[in-house]
Short mmCIF file of C-alpha atoms in Angstrom, two decimals:
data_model
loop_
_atom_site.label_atom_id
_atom_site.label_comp_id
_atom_site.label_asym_id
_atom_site.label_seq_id
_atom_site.Cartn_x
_atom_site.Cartn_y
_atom_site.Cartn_z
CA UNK A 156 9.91 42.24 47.25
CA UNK A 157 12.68 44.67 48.03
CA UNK A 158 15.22 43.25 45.93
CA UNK A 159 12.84 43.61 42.84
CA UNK A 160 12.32 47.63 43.99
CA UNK A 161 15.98 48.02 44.38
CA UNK A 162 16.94 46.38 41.05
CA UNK A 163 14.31 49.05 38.97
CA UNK A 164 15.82 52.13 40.89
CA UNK A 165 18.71 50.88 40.03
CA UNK A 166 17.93 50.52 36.15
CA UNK A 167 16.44 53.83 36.18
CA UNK A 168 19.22 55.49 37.93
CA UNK A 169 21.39 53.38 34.80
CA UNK A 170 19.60 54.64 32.54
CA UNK A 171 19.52 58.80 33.46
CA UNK A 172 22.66 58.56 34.45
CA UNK A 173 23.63 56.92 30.39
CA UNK A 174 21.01 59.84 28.71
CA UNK A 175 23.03 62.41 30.78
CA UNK A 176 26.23 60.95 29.88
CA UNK A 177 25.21 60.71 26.57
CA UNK A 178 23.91 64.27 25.76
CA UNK A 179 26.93 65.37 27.86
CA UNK A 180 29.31 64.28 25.39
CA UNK A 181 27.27 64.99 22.23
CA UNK A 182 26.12 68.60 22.92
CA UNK A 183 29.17 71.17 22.02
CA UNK A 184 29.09 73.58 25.36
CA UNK A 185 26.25 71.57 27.18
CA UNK A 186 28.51 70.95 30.33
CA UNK A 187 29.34 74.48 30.60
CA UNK A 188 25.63 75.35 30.61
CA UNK A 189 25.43 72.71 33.30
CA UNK A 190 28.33 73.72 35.47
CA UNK A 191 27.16 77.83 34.71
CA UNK A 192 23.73 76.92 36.23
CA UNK A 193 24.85 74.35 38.87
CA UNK A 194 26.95 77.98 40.66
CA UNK A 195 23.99 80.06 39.78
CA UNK A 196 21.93 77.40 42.09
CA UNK A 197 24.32 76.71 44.76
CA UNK A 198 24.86 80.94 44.98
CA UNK A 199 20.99 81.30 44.79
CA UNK A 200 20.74 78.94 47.97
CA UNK A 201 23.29 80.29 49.76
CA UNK A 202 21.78 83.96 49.39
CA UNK A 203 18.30 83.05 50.30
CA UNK A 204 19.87 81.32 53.40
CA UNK A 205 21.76 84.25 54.73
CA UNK A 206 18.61 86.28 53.73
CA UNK A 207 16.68 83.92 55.83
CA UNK A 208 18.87 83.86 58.90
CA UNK A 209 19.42 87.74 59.66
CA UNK A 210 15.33 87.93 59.04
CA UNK A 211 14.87 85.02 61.78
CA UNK A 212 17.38 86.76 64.41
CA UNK A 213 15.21 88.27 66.83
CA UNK A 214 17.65 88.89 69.92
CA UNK A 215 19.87 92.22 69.40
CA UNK A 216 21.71 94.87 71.90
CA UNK A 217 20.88 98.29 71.38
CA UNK A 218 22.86 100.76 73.04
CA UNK A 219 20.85 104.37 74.31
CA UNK A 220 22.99 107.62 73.74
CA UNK A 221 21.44 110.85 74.95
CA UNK A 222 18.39 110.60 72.24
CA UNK A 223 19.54 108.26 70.00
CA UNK A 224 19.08 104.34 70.17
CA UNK A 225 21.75 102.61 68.35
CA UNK A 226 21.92 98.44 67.50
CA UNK A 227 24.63 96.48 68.05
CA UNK A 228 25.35 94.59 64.60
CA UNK A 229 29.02 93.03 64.69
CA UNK A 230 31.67 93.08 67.61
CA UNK A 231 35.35 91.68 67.99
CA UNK A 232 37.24 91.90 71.01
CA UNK A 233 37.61 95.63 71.79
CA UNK A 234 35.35 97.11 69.35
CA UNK A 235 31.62 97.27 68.22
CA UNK A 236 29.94 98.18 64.99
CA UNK A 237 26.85 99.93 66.04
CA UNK A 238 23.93 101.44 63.68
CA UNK A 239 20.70 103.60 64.31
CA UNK A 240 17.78 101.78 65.12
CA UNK A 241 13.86 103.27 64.84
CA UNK A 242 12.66 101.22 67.69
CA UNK A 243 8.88 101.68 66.91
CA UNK A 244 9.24 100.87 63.04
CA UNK A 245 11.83 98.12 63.82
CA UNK A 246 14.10 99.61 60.90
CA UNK A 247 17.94 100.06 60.97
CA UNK A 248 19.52 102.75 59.56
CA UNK A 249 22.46 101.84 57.20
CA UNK A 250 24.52 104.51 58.66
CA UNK A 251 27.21 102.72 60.72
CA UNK A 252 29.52 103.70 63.67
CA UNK A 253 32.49 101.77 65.40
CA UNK A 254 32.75 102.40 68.88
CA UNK A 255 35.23 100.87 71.69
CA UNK A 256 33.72 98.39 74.02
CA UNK A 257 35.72 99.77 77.03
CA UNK A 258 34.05 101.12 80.14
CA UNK A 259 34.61 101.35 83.75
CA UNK A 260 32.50 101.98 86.88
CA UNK A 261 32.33 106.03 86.27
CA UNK A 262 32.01 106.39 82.91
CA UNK A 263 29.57 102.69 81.96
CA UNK A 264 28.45 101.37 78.60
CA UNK A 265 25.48 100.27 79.01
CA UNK A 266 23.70 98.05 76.59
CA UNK A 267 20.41 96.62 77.13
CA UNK A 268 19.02 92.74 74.84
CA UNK A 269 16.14 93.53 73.47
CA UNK A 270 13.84 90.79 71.29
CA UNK A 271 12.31 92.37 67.92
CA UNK A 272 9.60 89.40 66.91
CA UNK A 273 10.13 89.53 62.96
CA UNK A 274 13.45 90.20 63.36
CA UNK A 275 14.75 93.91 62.23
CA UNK A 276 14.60 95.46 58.49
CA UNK A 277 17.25 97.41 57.36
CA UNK A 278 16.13 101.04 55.12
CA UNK A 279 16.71 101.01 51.58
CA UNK A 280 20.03 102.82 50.67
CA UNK A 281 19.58 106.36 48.75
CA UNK A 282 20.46 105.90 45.16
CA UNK A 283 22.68 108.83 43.22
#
């Protein structure tokens, strides 16, 4: 019963795989449409997934200064890229600051996790 299932995917596979081959070879510029819109896909996919991910991160450091409340969005090892946050809006501001990690016992950094359910939006950019 399986072997008879197998053997028709098999000829149906055969046979899209000839048609393909076929127009392939007979249409003047049809595998450059195919390749163009094979990248488009693959770069579509890949942008929704980023897209995806930063709206699904929930768990960010915000740093308080004075009156300002700044998020922690990138680090290496002595620095860290900061930007304002609007805590009660959950909207970063795309205006962003690299400050040094260092601190010491009189003069602390303190940074705080905080979880944003929804993850955090980022304002629209002013257009010129």
């Amino acid at each position: 019963m399986y072997r008879k299932i197998i053997k028709k995917i098999k000829e149906l596979v055969s046979k899209v795989y000839n048609t393909l081959f076929s127009i392939w070879n007979s249409i003047p510029y049809f595998n450059w449409i195919i390749i163009i819109c094979s990248l488009y896909g693959i770069f579509l996919v890949f942008y929704t997934l980023g897209e995806t991910a930063a709206e699904r991160t929930e768990d960010y450091i915000i740093i308080q200064e004075k009156s300002s409340t700044f998020v922690v969005v990138g680090k290496d090892k002595e620095n860290l890229i900061v930007a304002p946050i609007d805590l009660d809006n959950k909207i970063i501001t795309p205006k962003y600051r690299v400050i040094e990690s260092k601190s010491n016992m009189e003069n602390p950094l303190v940074l705080e996790k905080v979880k944003f359910k929804g993850g955090l939006k980022v304002k629209e950019l002013e257009k010129y």
